[in-house]
Amino acid sequence: MTRLRLAGLLLTAAPLALALPAAGQAQPAPNRTLRVAPHADLRTLDPVFGSIVITRMHGLMIYETLFAWDSKLQPHPQMVESVSTSEDGLAWRFRLRDGLRFHDGQTVTTRDVIASLKRWMARDTVGLKLAEYTAGLEAEDERSFTLKLRKPTGMVPFALGSAVGQIPVIMRESDAATDPMKPVTETIGSGPFRFNRAEWRSGARVVYDRNADYVPRAEPADGLAGGRVVKLDRVEWTIMPDPATAAAALQTGEIDIWEQPGQDLIPVLSRSRDVRVERYSSLPNQGMLRPNHLYPPFNDPRARLALAYATDQADFLAAGFGDEQWWKRCGSYFVCGSPNGTEAGAAPYAKPDLETARRLLAESGYKGEKLVLNSSYDIAPIGRMAEVAAESLKKIGMNVEVQFADWGTVTTRQQNRNPVDQGGWNLFVTTASGATMQSPITNIGTNMACERAWAGWPCDAEAERLRNAVVEAVDEPARKAATEALHRRLAEVQPYRVLGQYDQPYARRVNISGVLEAPVMVFWNIEKK
């Protein structure tokens, strides 16, 4: 085995830092309680089962991954101490760092790692893609294991550090070995926080206590990478679905951080001398209108194209995010301004063409059947954009009924593959982080691998062939050419309607510092003075 040469192997050219510093640093003395108003209630506890952001935030509190992305979305070792690869690139050998322990005191072993990776590879967009290249996972001893590939790919560290979709957290073997199609309800990880189940009140409060036994890496924190040094006693999430209530609580000091403040209240918060409004991600987020590809009319690409011709991104973005300073039109599935932000093939859908939309809808065989658009006002922009979707689609003859529920119910229903009359759905509006959508590997909506795809289950062999070409590209020009070809195909088959992109700031009290730039908000490194 030789030490790994990673520059140029990943989808981006930046190098990875793979060396573990000599020793971890001890946790600092406990500080205070951080009170946060998150964007949604926590319903699903398993970050390998659910891809929603609130579950991912929860997962990163209590679990760890083998690698972790920094603020530039580059992977660095997290649970891994060292990594090497064979000359032919088909064998990757990993050694876990010393001192990894689960919250119940058990040592983290390669048995836990292998069971966890296999479960993730059965669930996630990135994991499924890595599984296509994987020939096997073999434990060498308690701390070392080998990932064997069928053919070389440079995506391995990037994938194992994925912070989007269903993340590859390492669970106890007993939890990870369960049915991947059913959520794990245990919450025993090895991360810097412990889930306080006794104080969890669904719809009201989620509590995390500092894990005093956790030993962070010695590097400075950078995004999700580096030392996860906890400087607080505990973190409390207080569920505040009413934006006015959350705004008032932040201004009076009842809460310290509002993770996703309502856009219409940002001017008010910005004028408060005790509050700061800032961004914690350099990439904008993306809005999407997702159809269910399993049933008519959206099993026909002509009906999906009708969605694109019938909708104006500006209508959605203005309704969801207010002032245009916070949003922009963009036809790229992979986020304008990102390394992969091509708009190839998307020009015809830049502005509505209702006549073409009506023609395509008729050609698809649609005859006015009721269509259910599943949504929630728990996340106000999503609810408002759902209303815009319904009105836009009615203009071309779609019989759309918006059915509102709490966000937990909405996301649970999204997994239902049954017809509408058996609890299924036809459409939903949602948003996703720029970190999720910027890469053909991580973009959950452009995975068109049929039953292995994300909710909506699009199926297109040509798109999958082109996505594989991106993964296997040997250099930057080849990757860019492959990404453009893929994007042209996606524009033709429309796995979802891109609704443009927007910036989502957070708001904090002035005595809070250390919030990291990351794909989702995390709570290590934060100080409360």
PDB file of C-alpha atoms in Angstrom, residues 238-381:
ATOM      1  CA  THR A 238     -37.187  25.444  21.424  1.00  0.00           C
ATOM      2  CA  ILE A 239     -39.786  24.822  18.732  1.00  0.00           C
ATOM      3  CA  MET A 240     -41.306  28.170  17.684  1.00  0.00           C
ATOM      4  CA  PRO A 241     -43.381  27.780  14.516  1.00  0.00           C
ATOM      5  CA  ASP A 242     -44.717  31.350  14.780  1.00  0.00           C
ATOM      6  CA  PRO A 243     -42.076  33.739  13.319  1.00  0.00           C
ATOM      7  CA  ALA A 244     -43.262  36.737  15.334  1.00  0.00           C
ATOM      8  CA  THR A 245     -42.853  34.764  18.554  1.00  0.00           C
ATOM      9  CA  ALA A 246     -39.327  33.686  17.593  1.00  0.00           C
ATOM     10  CA  ALA A 247     -38.363  37.242  16.618  1.00  0.00           C
ATOM     11  CA  ALA A 248     -39.581  38.622  19.927  1.00  0.00           C
ATOM     12  CA  ALA A 249     -37.812  35.846  21.861  1.00  0.00           C
ATOM     13  CA  LEU A 250     -34.512  36.643  20.133  1.00  0.00           C
ATOM     14  CA  GLN A 251     -34.787  40.366  20.781  1.00  0.00           C
ATOM     15  CA  THR A 252     -35.562  39.874  24.476  1.00  0.00           C
ATOM     16  CA  GLY A 253     -32.860  37.234  24.969  1.00  0.00           C
ATOM     17  CA  GLU A 254     -35.229  34.323  25.579  1.00  0.00           C
ATOM     18  CA  ILE A 255     -33.369  32.524  22.780  1.00  0.00           C
ATOM     19  CA  ASP A 256     -29.785  33.032  21.595  1.00  0.00           C
ATOM     20  CA  ILE A 257     -30.018  31.910  17.958  1.00  0.00           C
ATOM     21  CA  TRP A 258     -32.850  31.809  15.422  1.00  0.00           C
ATOM     22  CA  GLU A 259     -31.637  29.332  12.847  1.00  0.00           C
ATOM     23  CA  GLN A 260     -33.848  30.444   9.941  1.00  0.00           C
ATOM     24  CA  PRO A 261     -35.507  33.811  10.603  1.00  0.00           C
ATOM     25  CA  GLY A 262     -38.478  34.801   8.484  1.00  0.00           C
ATOM     26  CA  GLN A 263     -37.356  36.985   5.597  1.00  0.00           C
ATOM     27  CA  ASP A 264     -40.018  39.607   6.299  1.00  0.00           C
ATOM     28  CA  LEU A 265     -38.649  40.024   9.845  1.00  0.00           C
ATOM     29  CA  ILE A 266     -34.986  40.389   8.913  1.00  0.00           C
ATOM     30  CA  PRO A 267     -35.194  44.213   8.601  1.00  0.00           C
ATOM     31  CA  VAL A 268     -36.625  44.410  12.126  1.00  0.00           C
ATOM     32  CA  LEU A 269     -33.949  42.110  13.540  1.00  0.00           C
ATOM     33  CA  SER A 270     -31.188  43.978  11.722  1.00  0.00           C
ATOM     34  CA  ARG A 271     -32.150  47.197  13.472  1.00  0.00           C
ATOM     35  CA  SER A 272     -31.782  45.667  16.930  1.00  0.00           C
ATOM     36  CA  ARG A 273     -28.465  46.549  18.577  1.00  0.00           C
ATOM     37  CA  ASP A 274     -28.462  43.206  20.410  1.00  0.00           C
ATOM     38  CA  VAL A 275     -28.932  41.042  17.297  1.00  0.00           C
ATOM     39  CA  ARG A 276     -26.750  40.201  14.306  1.00  0.00           C
ATOM     40  CA  VAL A 277     -28.078  38.719  11.030  1.00  0.00           C
ATOM     41  CA  GLU A 278     -25.457  36.687   9.161  1.00  0.00           C
ATOM     42  CA  ARG A 279     -24.960  33.831   6.704  1.00  0.00           C
ATOM     43  CA  TYR A 280     -23.516  30.483   7.754  1.00  0.00           C
ATOM     44  CA  SER A 281     -23.152  29.047   4.231  1.00  0.00           C
ATOM     45  CA  SER A 282     -21.362  30.559   1.237  1.00  0.00           C
ATOM     46  CA  LEU A 283     -23.572  28.711  -1.269  1.00  0.00           C
ATOM     47  CA  PRO A 284     -27.222  29.711  -1.766  1.00  0.00           C
ATOM     48  CA  ASN A 285     -30.017  27.217  -1.197  1.00  0.00           C
ATOM     49  CA  GLN A 286     -32.301  25.862  -3.907  1.00  0.00           C
ATOM     50  CA  GLY A 287     -36.080  25.644  -4.174  1.00  0.00           C
ATOM     51  CA  MET A 288     -37.747  22.781  -6.018  1.00  0.00           C
ATOM     52  CA  LEU A 289     -41.152  21.556  -7.122  1.00  0.00           C
ATOM     53  CA  ARG A 290     -40.966  17.772  -6.931  1.00  0.00           C
ATOM     54  CA  PRO A 291     -43.407  15.538  -8.849  1.00  0.00           C
ATOM     55  CA  ASN A 292     -44.130  11.886  -8.112  1.00  0.00           C
ATOM     56  CA  HIS A 293     -42.803   9.937 -11.112  1.00  0.00           C
ATOM     57  CA  LEU A 294     -44.588   6.715 -10.156  1.00  0.00           C
ATOM     58  CA  TYR A 295     -48.098   7.728 -11.235  1.00  0.00           C
ATOM     59  CA  PRO A 296     -49.832   9.732 -13.968  1.00  0.00           C
ATOM     60  CA  PRO A 297     -49.451  12.361 -15.097  1.00  0.00           C
ATOM     61  CA  PHE A 298     -45.859  12.835 -13.938  1.00  0.00           C
ATOM     62  CA  ASN A 299     -44.667   9.412 -14.992  1.00  0.00           C
ATOM     63  CA  ASP A 300     -44.716  11.050 -18.461  1.00  0.00           C
ATOM     64  CA  PRO A 301     -41.848  13.514 -19.067  1.00  0.00           C
ATOM     65  CA  ARG A 302     -44.186  15.772 -21.032  1.00  0.00           C
ATOM     66  CA  ALA A 303     -46.194  16.483 -17.877  1.00  0.00           C
ATOM     67  CA  ARG A 304     -42.989  17.264 -16.012  1.00  0.00           C
ATOM     68  CA  LEU A 305     -41.915  19.614 -18.785  1.00  0.00           C
ATOM     69  CA  ALA A 306     -45.303  21.278 -18.427  1.00  0.00           C
ATOM     70  CA  LEU A 307     -44.344  22.118 -14.836  1.00  0.00           C
ATOM     71  CA  ALA A 308     -41.257  23.907 -16.088  1.00  0.00           C
ATOM     72  CA  TYR A 309     -43.130  25.889 -18.750  1.00  0.00           C
ATOM     73  CA  ALA A 310     -45.989  26.782 -16.381  1.00  0.00           C
ATOM     74  CA  THR A 311     -43.952  28.267 -13.539  1.00  0.00           C
ATOM     75  CA  ASP A 312     -42.027  31.496 -13.036  1.00  0.00           C
ATOM     76  CA  GLN A 313     -39.183  31.235 -10.538  1.00  0.00           C
ATOM     77  CA  ALA A 314     -39.615  34.863  -9.512  1.00  0.00           C
ATOM     78  CA  ASP A 315     -43.185  34.233  -8.332  1.00  0.00           C
ATOM     79  CA  PHE A 316     -42.020  31.458  -6.026  1.00  0.00           C
ATOM     80  CA  LEU A 317     -38.936  33.228  -4.717  1.00  0.00           C
ATOM     81  CA  ALA A 318     -40.720  36.512  -4.038  1.00  0.00           C
ATOM     82  CA  ALA A 319     -43.459  34.668  -2.147  1.00  0.00           C
ATOM     83  CA  GLY A 320     -41.019  32.561  -0.181  1.00  0.00           C
ATOM     84  CA  PHE A 321     -38.168  34.954   0.482  1.00  0.00           C
ATOM     85  CA  GLY A 322     -39.351  38.510  -0.036  1.00  0.00           C
ATOM     86  CA  ASP A 323     -36.848  41.117  -1.137  1.00  0.00           C
ATOM     87  CA  GLU A 324     -34.881  40.232  -4.258  1.00  0.00           C
ATOM     88  CA  GLN A 325     -31.603  40.914  -2.442  1.00  0.00           C
ATOM     89  CA  TRP A 326     -32.046  37.430  -0.932  1.00  0.00           C
ATOM     90  CA  TRP A 327     -32.804  35.475  -4.128  1.00  0.00           C
ATOM     91  CA  LYS A 328     -32.068  35.093  -7.834  1.00  0.00           C
ATOM     92  CA  ARG A 329     -33.289  33.137 -10.833  1.00  0.00           C
ATOM     93  CA  CYS A 330     -31.145  30.147 -11.732  1.00  0.00           C
ATOM     94  CA  GLY A 331     -31.789  27.250 -14.090  1.00  0.00           C
ATOM     95  CA  SER A 332     -28.963  25.059 -12.821  1.00  0.00           C
ATOM     96  CA  TYR A 333     -29.733  21.850 -10.964  1.00  0.00           C
ATOM     97  CA  PHE A 334     -26.235  22.223  -9.510  1.00  0.00           C
ATOM     98  CA  VAL A 335     -26.543  25.814  -8.190  1.00  0.00           C
ATOM     99  CA  CYS A 336     -25.375  28.884 -10.068  1.00  0.00           C
ATOM    100  CA  GLY A 337     -22.027  30.031  -8.717  1.00  0.00           C
ATOM    101  CA  SER A 338     -20.897  26.563  -7.655  1.00  0.00           C
ATOM    102  CA  PRO A 339     -18.091  24.641  -9.431  1.00  0.00           C
ATOM    103  CA  ASN A 340     -20.795  22.649 -11.254  1.00  0.00           C
ATOM    104  CA  GLY A 341     -23.265  25.479 -11.897  1.00  0.00           C
ATOM    105  CA  THR A 342     -23.987  24.938 -15.603  1.00  0.00           C
ATOM    106  CA  GLU A 343     -27.395  25.931 -17.014  1.00  0.00           C
ATOM    107  CA  ALA A 344     -26.953  23.846 -20.175  1.00  0.00           C
ATOM    108  CA  GLY A 345     -30.328  23.045 -21.736  1.00  0.00           C
ATOM    109  CA  ALA A 346     -32.329  25.135 -19.246  1.00  0.00           C
ATOM    110  CA  ALA A 347     -32.849  28.300 -21.348  1.00  0.00           C
ATOM    111  CA  PRO A 348     -36.353  27.362 -22.650  1.00  0.00           C
ATOM    112  CA  TYR A 349     -37.728  27.350 -19.080  1.00  0.00           C
ATOM    113  CA  ALA A 350     -36.367  30.723 -17.976  1.00  0.00           C
ATOM    114  CA  LYS A 351     -39.800  32.338 -18.445  1.00  0.00           C
ATOM    115  CA  PRO A 352     -43.283  30.779 -18.499  1.00  0.00           C
ATOM    116  CA  ASP A 353     -44.844  29.560 -21.759  1.00  0.00           C
ATOM    117  CA  LEU A 354     -48.387  28.588 -20.806  1.00  0.00           C
ATOM    118  CA  GLU A 355     -49.440  27.558 -24.314  1.00  0.00           C
ATOM    119  CA  THR A 356     -46.607  25.062 -24.558  1.00  0.00           C
ATOM    120  CA  ALA A 357     -47.343  23.855 -21.015  1.00  0.00           C
ATOM    121  CA  ARG A 358     -51.008  23.181 -21.877  1.00  0.00           C
ATOM    122  CA  ARG A 359     -50.063  21.328 -25.065  1.00  0.00           C
ATOM    123  CA  LEU A 360     -47.541  19.096 -23.299  1.00  0.00           C
ATOM    124  CA  LEU A 361     -49.970  18.380 -20.472  1.00  0.00           C
ATOM    125  CA  ALA A 362     -52.648  17.292 -22.955  1.00  0.00           C
ATOM    126  CA  GLU A 363     -50.139  15.102 -24.819  1.00  0.00           C
ATOM    127  CA  SER A 364     -49.277  13.379 -21.543  1.00  0.00           C
ATOM    128  CA  GLY A 365     -52.868  12.134 -21.290  1.00  0.00           C
ATOM    129  CA  TYR A 366     -53.917  14.240 -18.309  1.00  0.00           C
ATOM    130  CA  LYS A 367     -57.689  14.820 -18.212  1.00  0.00           C
ATOM    131  CA  GLY A 368     -58.286  16.899 -15.104  1.00  0.00           C
ATOM    132  CA  GLU A 369     -57.820  14.265 -12.405  1.00  0.00           C
ATOM    133  CA  LYS A 370     -57.277  15.647  -8.900  1.00  0.00           C
ATOM    134  CA  LEU A 371     -53.626  16.118  -7.976  1.00  0.00           C
ATOM    135  CA  VAL A 372     -52.522  16.395  -4.345  1.00  0.00           C
ATOM    136  CA  LEU A 373     -49.789  18.861  -3.429  1.00  0.00           C
ATOM    137  CA  ASN A 374     -48.520  18.008   0.032  1.00  0.00           C
ATOM    138  CA  SER A 375     -47.197  20.959   2.090  1.00  0.00           C
ATOM    139  CA  SER A 376     -46.817  22.701   5.437  1.00  0.00           C
ATOM    140  CA  TYR A 377     -46.720  26.193   6.876  1.00  0.00           C
ATOM    141  CA  ASP A 378     -44.409  25.034   9.683  1.00  0.00           C
ATOM    142  CA  ILE A 379     -41.696  26.260   7.313  1.00  0.00           C
ATOM    143  CA  ALA A 380     -43.429  29.394   6.076  1.00  0.00           C
ATOM    144  CA  PRO A 381     -41.575  29.872   2.752  1.00  0.00           C
TER     145      PRO A 381
END
